[in-house]
Short mmCIF file of N, CA and C in Angstrom, two decimals:
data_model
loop_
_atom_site.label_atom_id
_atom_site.label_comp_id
_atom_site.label_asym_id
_atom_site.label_seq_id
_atom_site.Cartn_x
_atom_site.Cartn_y
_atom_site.Cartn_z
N UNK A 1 267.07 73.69 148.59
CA UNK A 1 266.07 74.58 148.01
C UNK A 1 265.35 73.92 146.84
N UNK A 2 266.10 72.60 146.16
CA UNK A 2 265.55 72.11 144.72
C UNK A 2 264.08 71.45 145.33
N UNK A 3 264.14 71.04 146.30
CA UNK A 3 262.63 70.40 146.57
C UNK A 3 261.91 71.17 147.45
N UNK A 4 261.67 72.59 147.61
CA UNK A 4 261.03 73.68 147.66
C UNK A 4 260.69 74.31 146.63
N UNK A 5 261.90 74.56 145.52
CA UNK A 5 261.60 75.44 144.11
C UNK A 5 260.89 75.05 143.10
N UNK A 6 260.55 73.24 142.92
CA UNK A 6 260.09 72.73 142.13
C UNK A 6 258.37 72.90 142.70
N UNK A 7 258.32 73.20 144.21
CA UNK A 7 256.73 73.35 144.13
C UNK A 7 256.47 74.90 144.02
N UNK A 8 257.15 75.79 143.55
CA UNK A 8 256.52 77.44 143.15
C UNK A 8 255.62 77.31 142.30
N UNK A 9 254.46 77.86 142.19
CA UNK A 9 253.55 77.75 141.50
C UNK A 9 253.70 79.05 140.30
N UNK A 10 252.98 78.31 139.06
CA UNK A 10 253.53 79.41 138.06
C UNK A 10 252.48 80.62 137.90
N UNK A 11 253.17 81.79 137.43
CA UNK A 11 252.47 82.98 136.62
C UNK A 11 253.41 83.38 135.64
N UNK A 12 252.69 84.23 134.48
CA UNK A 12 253.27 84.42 133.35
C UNK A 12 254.26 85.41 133.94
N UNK A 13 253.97 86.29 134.63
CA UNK A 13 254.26 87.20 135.23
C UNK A 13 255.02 87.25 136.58
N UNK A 14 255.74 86.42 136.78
CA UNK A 14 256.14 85.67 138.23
C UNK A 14 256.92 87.11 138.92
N UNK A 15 256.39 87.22 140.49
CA UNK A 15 257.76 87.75 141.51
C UNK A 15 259.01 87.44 141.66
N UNK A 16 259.36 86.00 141.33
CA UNK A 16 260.36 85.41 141.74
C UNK A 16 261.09 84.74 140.39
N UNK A 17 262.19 84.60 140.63
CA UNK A 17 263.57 83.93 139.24
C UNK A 17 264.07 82.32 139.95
N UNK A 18 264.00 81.52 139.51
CA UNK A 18 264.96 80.33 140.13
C UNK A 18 266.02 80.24 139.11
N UNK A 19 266.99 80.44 139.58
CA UNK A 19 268.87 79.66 139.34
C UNK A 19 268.99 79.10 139.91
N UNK A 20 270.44 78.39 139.14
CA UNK A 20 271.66 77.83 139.69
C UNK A 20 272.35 78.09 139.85
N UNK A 21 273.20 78.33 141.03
CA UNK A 21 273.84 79.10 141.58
C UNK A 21 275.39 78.28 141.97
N UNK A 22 276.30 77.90 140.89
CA UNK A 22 277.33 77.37 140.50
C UNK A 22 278.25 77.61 141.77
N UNK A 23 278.44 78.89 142.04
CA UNK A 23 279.40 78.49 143.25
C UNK A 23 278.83 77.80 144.40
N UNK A 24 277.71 78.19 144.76
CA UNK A 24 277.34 77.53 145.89
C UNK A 24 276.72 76.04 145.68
N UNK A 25 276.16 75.40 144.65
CA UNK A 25 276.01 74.21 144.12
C UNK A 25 274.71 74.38 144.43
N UNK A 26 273.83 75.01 144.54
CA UNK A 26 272.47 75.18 144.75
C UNK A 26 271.87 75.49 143.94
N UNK A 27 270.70 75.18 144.04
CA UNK A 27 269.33 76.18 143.31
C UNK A 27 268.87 76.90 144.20
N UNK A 28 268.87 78.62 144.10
CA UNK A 28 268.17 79.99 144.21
C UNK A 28 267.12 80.54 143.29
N UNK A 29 266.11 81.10 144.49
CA UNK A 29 265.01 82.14 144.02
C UNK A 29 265.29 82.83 144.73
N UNK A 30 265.14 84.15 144.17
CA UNK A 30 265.28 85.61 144.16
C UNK A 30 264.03 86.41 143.40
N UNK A 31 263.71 87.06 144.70
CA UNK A 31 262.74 88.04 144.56
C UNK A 31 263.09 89.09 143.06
N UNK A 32 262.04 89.24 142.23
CA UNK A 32 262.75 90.17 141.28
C UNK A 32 261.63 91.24 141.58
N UNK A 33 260.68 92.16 142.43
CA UNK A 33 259.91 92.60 142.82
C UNK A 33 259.89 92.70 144.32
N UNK A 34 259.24 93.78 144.91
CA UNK A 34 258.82 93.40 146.48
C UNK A 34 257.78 92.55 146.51
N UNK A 35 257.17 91.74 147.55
CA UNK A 35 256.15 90.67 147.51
C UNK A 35 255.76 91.15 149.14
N UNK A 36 254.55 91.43 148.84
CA UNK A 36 253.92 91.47 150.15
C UNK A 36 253.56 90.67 151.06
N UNK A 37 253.82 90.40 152.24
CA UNK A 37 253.36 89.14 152.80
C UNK A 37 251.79 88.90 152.89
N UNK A 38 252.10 87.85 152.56
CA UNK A 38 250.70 87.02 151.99
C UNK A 38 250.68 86.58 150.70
N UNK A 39 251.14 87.05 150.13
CA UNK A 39 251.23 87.43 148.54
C UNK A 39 252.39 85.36 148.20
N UNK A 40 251.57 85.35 147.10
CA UNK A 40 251.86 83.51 146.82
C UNK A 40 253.27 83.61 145.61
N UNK A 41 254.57 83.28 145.97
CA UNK A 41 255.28 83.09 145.52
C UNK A 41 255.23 82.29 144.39
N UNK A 42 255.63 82.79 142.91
CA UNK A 42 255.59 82.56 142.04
C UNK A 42 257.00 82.50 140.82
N UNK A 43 256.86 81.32 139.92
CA UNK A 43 257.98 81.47 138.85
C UNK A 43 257.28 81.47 137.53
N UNK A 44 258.10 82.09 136.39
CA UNK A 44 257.39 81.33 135.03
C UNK A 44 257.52 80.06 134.68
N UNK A 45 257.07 79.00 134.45
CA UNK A 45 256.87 77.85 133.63
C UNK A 45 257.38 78.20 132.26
N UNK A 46 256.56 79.13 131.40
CA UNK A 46 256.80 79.84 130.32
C UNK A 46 257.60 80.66 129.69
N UNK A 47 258.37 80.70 128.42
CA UNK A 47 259.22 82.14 128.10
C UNK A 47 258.42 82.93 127.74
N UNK A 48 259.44 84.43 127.77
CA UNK A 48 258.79 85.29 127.03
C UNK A 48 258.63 85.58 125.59
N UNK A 49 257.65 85.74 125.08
CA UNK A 49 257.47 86.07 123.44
C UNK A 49 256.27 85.14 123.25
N UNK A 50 255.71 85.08 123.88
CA UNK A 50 254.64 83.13 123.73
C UNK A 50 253.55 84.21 123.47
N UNK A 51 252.27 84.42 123.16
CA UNK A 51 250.94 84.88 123.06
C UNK A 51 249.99 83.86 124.19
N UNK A 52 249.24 84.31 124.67
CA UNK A 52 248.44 84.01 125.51
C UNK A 52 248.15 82.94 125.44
N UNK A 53 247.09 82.63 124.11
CA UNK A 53 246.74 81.05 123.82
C UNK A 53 248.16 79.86 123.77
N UNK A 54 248.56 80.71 123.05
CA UNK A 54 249.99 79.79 122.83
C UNK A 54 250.55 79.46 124.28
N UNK A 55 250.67 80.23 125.26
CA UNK A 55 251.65 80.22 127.07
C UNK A 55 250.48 79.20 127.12
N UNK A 56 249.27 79.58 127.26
CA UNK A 56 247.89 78.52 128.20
C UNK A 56 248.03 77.15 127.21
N UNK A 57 248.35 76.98 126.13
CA UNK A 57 248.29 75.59 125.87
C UNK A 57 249.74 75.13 125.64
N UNK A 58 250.88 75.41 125.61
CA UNK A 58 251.47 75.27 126.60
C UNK A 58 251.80 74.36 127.98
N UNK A 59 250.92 75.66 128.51
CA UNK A 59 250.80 75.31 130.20
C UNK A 59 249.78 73.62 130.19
N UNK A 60 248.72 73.97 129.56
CA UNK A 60 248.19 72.75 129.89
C UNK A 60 248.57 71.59 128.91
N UNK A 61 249.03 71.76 128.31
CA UNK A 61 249.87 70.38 127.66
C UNK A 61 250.77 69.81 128.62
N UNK A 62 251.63 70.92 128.84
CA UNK A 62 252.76 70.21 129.41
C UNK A 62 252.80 70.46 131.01
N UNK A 63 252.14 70.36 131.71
CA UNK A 63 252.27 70.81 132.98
C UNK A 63 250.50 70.59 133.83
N UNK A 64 249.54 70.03 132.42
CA UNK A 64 248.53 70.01 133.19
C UNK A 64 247.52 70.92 133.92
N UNK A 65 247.57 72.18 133.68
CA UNK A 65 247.08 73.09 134.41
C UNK A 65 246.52 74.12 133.57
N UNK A 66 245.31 74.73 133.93
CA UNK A 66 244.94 76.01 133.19
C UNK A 66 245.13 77.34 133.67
N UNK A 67 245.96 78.19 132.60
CA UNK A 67 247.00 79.16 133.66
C UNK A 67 245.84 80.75 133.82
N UNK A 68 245.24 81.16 134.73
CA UNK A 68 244.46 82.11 135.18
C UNK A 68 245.20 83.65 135.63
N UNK A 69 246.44 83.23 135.23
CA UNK A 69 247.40 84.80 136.08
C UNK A 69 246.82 85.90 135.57
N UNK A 70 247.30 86.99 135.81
CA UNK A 70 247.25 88.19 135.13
C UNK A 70 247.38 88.48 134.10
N UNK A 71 248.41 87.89 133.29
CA UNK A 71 248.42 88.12 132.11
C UNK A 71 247.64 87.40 131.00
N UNK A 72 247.39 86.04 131.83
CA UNK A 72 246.01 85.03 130.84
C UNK A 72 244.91 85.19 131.32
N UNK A 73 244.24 86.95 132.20
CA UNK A 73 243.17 86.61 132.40
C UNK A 73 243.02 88.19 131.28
N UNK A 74 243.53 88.52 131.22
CA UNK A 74 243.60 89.84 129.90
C UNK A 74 242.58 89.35 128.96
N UNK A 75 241.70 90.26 128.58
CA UNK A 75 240.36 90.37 127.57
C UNK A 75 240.66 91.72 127.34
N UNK A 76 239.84 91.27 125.82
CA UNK A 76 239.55 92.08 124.92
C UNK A 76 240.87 92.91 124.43
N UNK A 77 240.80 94.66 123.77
CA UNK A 77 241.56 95.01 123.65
C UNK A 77 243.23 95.14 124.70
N UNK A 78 243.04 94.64 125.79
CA UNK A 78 244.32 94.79 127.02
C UNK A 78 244.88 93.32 126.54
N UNK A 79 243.90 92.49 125.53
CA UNK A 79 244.78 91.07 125.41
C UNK A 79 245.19 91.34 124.31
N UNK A 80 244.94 91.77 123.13
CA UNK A 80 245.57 92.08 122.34
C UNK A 80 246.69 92.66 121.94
N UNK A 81 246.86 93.86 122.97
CA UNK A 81 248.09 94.97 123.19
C UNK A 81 248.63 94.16 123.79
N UNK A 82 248.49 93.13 123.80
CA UNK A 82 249.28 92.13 125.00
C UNK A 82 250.34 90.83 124.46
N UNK A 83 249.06 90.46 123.49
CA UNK A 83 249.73 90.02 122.14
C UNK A 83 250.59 90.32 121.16
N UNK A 84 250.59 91.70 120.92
CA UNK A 84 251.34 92.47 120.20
C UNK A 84 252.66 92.27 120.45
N UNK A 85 252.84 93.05 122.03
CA UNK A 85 253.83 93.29 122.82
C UNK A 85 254.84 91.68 122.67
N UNK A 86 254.14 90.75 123.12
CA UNK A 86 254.81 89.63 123.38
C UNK A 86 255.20 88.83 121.83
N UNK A 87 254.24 89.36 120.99
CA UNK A 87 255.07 88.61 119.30
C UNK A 87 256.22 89.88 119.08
N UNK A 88 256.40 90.92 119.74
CA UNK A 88 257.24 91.82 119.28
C UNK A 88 258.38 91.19 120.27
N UNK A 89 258.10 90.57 121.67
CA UNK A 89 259.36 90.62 122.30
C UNK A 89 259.93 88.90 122.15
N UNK A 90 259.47 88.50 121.00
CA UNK A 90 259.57 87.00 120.82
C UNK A 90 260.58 87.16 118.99
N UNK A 91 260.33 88.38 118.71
CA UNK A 91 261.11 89.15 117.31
C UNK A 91 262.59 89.45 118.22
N UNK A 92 262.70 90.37 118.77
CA UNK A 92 263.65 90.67 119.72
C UNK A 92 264.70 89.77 119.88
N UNK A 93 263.42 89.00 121.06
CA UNK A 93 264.48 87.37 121.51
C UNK A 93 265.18 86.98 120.73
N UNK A 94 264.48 86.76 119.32
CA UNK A 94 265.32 86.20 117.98
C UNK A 94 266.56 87.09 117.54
N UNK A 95 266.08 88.43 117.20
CA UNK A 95 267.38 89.14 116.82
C UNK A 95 268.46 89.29 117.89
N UNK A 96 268.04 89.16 118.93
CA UNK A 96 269.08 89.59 119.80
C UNK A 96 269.81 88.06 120.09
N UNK A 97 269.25 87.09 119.95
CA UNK A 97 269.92 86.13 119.73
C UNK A 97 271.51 85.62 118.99
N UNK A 98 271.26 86.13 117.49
CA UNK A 98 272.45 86.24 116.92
C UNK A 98 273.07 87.18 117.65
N UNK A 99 274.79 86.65 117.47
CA UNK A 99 276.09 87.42 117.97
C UNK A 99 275.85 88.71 116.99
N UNK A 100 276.79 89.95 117.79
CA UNK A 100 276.46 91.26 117.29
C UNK A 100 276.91 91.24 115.73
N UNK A 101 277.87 90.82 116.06
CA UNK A 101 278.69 90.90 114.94
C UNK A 101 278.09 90.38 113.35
N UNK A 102 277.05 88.96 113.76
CA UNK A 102 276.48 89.11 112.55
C UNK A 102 275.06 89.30 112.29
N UNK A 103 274.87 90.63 112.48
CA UNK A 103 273.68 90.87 112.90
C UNK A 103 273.42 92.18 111.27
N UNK A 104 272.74 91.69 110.63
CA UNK A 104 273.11 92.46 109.70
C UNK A 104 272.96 94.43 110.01
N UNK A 105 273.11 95.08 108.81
CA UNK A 105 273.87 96.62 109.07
C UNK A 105 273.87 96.53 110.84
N UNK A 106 274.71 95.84 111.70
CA UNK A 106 274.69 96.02 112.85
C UNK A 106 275.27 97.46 113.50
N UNK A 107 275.01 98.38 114.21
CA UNK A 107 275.69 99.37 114.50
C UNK A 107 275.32 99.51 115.60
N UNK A 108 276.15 100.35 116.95
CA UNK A 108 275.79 100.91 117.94
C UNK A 108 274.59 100.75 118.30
N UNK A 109 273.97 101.95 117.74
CA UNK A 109 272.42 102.56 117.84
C UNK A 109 271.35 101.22 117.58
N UNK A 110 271.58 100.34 116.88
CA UNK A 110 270.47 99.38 116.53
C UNK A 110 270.34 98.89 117.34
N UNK A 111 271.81 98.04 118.16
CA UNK A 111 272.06 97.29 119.38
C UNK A 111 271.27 98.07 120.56
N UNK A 112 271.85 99.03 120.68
CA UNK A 112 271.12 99.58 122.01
C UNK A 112 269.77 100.17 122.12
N UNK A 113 269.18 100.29 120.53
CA UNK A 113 267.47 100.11 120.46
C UNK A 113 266.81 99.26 120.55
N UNK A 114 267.40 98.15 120.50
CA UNK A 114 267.14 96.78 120.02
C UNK A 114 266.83 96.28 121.65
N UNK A 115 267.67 96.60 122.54
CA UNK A 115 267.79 96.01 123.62
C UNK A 115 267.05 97.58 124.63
N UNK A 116 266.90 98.10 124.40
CA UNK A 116 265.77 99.67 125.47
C UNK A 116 264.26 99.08 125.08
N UNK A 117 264.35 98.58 123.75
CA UNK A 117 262.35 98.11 123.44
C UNK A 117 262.03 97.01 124.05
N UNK A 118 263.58 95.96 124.03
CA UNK A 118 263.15 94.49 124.98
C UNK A 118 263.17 95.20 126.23
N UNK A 119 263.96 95.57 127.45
CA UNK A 119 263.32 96.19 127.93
C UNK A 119 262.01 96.81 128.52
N UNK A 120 261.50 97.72 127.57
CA UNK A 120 260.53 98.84 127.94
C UNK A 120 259.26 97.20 127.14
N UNK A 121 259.16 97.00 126.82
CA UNK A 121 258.35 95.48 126.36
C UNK A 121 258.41 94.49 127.42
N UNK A 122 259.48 94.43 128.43
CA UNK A 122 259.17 93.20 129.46
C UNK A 122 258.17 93.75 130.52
N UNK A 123 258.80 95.73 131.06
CA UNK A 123 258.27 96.07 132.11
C UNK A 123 256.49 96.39 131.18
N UNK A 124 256.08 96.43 129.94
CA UNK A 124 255.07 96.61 130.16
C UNK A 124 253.92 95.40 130.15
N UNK A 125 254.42 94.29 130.13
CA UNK A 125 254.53 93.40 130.39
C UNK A 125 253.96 92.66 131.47
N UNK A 126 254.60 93.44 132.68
CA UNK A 126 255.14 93.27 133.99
C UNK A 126 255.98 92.17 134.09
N UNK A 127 256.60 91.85 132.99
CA UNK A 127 257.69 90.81 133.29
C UNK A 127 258.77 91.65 133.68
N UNK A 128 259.95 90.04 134.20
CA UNK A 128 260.99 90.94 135.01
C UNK A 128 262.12 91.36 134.06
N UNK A 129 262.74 92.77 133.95
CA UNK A 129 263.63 93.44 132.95
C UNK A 129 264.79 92.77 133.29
N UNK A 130 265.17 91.87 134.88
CA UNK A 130 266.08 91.83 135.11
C UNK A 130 266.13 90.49 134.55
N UNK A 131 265.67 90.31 132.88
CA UNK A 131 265.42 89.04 132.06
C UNK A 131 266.34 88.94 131.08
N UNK A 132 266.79 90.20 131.49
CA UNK A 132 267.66 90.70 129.62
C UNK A 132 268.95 91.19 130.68
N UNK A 133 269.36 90.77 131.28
CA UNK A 133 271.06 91.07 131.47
C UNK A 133 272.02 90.39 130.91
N UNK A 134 271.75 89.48 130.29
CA UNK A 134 272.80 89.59 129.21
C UNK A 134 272.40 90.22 127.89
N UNK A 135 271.62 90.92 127.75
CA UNK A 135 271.34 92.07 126.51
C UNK A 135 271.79 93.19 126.69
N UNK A 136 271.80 93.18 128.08
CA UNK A 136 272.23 94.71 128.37
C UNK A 136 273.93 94.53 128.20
N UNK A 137 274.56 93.44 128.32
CA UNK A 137 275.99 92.97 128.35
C UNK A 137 276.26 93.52 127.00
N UNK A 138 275.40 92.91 125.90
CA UNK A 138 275.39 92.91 124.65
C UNK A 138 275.48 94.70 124.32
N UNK A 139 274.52 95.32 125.21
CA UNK A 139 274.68 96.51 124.52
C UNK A 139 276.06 97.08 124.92
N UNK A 140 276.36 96.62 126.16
CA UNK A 140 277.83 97.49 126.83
C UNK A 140 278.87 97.19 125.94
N UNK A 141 278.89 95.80 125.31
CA UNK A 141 280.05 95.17 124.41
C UNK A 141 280.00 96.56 123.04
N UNK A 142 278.93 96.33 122.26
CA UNK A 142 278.26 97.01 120.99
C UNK A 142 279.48 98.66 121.41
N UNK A 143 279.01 99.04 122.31
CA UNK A 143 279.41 100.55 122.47
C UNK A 143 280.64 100.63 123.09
N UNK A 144 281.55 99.49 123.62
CA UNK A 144 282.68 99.73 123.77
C UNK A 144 283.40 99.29 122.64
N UNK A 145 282.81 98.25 121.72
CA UNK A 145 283.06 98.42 120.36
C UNK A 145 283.80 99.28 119.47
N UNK A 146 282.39 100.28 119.54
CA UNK A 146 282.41 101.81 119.24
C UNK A 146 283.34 102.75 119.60
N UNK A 147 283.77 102.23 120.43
CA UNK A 147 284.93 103.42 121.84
C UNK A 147 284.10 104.22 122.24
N UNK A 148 282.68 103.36 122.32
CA UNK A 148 282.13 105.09 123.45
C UNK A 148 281.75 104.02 124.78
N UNK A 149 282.43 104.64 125.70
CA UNK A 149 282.88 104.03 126.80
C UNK A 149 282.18 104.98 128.01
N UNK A 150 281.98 106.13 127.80
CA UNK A 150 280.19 106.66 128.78
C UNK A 150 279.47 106.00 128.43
N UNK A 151 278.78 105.85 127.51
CA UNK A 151 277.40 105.14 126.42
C UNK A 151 277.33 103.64 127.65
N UNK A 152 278.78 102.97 127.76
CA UNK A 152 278.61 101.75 127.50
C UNK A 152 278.66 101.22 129.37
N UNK A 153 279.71 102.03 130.28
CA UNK A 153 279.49 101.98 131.45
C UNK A 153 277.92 101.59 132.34
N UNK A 154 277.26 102.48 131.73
CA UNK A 154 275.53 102.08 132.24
C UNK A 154 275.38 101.01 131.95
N UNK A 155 275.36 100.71 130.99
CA UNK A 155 274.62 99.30 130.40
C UNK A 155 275.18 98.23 131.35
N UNK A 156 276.69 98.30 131.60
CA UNK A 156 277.41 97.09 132.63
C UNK A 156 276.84 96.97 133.69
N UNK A 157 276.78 98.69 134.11
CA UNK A 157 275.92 98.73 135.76
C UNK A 157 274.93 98.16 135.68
N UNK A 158 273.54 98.32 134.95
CA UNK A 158 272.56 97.90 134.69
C UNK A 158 272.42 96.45 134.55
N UNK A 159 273.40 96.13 133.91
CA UNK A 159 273.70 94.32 133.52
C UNK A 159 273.60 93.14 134.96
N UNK A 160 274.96 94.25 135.63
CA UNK A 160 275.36 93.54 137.22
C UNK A 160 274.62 93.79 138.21
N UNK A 161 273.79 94.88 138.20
CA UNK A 161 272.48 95.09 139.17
C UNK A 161 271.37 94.00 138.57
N UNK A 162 270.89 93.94 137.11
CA UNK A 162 270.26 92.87 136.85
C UNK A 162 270.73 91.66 137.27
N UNK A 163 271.79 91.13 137.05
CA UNK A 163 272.33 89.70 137.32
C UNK A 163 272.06 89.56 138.47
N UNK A 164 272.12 90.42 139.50
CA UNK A 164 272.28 90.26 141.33
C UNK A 164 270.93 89.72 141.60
N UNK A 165 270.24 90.73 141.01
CA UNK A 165 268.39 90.42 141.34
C UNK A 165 267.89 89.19 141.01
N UNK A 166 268.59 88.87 139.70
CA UNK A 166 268.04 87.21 139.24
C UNK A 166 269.28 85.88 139.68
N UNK A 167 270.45 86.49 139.93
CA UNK A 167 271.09 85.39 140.29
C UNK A 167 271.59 85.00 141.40
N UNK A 168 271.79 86.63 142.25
CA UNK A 168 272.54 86.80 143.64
C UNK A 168 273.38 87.16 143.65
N UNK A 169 274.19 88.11 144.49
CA UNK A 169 275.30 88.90 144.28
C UNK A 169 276.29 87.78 144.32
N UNK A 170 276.19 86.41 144.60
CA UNK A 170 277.25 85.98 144.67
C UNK A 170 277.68 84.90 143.58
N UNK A 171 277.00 85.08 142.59
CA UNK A 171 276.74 84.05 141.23
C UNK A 171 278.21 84.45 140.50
N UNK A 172 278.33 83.24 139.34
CA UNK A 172 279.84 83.94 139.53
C UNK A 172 279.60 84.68 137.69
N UNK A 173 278.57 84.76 137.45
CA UNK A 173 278.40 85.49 136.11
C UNK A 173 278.40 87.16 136.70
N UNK A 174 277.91 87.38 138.49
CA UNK A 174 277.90 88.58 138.37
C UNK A 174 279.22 89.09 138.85
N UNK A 175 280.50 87.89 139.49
CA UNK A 175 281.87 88.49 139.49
C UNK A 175 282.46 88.82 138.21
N UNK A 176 281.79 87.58 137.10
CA UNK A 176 282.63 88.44 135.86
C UNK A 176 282.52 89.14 135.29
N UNK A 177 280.77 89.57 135.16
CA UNK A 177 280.58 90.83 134.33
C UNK A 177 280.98 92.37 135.76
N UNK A 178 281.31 92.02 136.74
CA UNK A 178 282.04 92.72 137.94
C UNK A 178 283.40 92.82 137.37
N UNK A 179 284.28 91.97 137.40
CA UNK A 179 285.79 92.20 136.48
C UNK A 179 285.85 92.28 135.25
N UNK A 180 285.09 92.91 133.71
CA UNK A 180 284.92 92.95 133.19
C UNK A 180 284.49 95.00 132.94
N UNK A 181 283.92 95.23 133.85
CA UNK A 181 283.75 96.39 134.75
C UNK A 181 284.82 97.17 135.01
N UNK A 182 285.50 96.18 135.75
CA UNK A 182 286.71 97.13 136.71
C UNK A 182 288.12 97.14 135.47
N UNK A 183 287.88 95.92 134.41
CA UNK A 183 289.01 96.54 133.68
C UNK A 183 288.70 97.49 132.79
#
């Protein structure tokens, strides 16, 4: 698949995720969307949190290309709200970066706001949510923390349904956050 995956062509906004897929010794793409046939299979080149100008030069620095997707063809006020969104989910990236623990007044509630705005910020986006499963890990940890152990069940589900979509049910990050689950 590595000399198929390296020719996906990019969007900021891609259908598709490429991993590595450790047990099987491969590289996988996985649909993170339905894709209609016809419809041109795509990955990001780019992370998320970049601003427009910043992803397009970027893109053409390092890759040669001037990027036209959906999200770099955004004008006017829809690029701006666009901008916003993506310096807010590039704040995020950062905080959610540090371990919980030293995350200053860290509590429950911050964690799991912290990680519903990354989130509700990828899908408006149209990036893929299933970007943040290990945030959502983060929030399940935060609230079993807590001992609230309803709160924190979703977030796992949510985590291991994310992981499947971007890694494959058979990746072995989604057996452990799977036994991690079941204890």
């Amino acid at each position: 698949m590595f000399a198929h995956a390296c020719r996906i062509n990019h969007a900021c906004a891609p259908n598709t995720h490429v991993a590595w897929n450790k047990a099987l010794a491969k590289q996988t793409v996985h649909a993170v969307h339905e894709i209609a046939a016809g419809d041109e299979i795509t990955v990001s080149y780019a992370q998320p949190g970049s601003v427009c100008a910043a992803r397009r030069s970027h893109l053409r620095n390092t890759f040669g290309f001037d990027c036209t997707c959906v999200l770099c063809a955004l004008t006017g006020e829809a690029l701006q709200a666009s901008d916003v969104r993506q310096r807010r989910l590039a704040e995020l990236i950062a905080l959610l970066a540090v371990p919980h623990a030293g995350r200053p007044s860290e509590t429950q509630t911050s964690t799991v706001d912290l990680v519903t705005e990354k989130l509700r910020l990828l899908k408006a986006e149209g990036l893929p949510v299933e970007w943040a499963h290990m945030d959502m890990v983060d929030a399940f940890t935060v609230c079993c923390d807590a001992g609230d152990f309803a709160a924190a069940t979703p977030w796992m589900h949510n985590a291991i349904q994310a992981a499947q979509t971007v890694l494959g049910k058979d990746s072995k990050v989604v057996h452990d956050l799977e036994g991690v689950l079941s204890q």
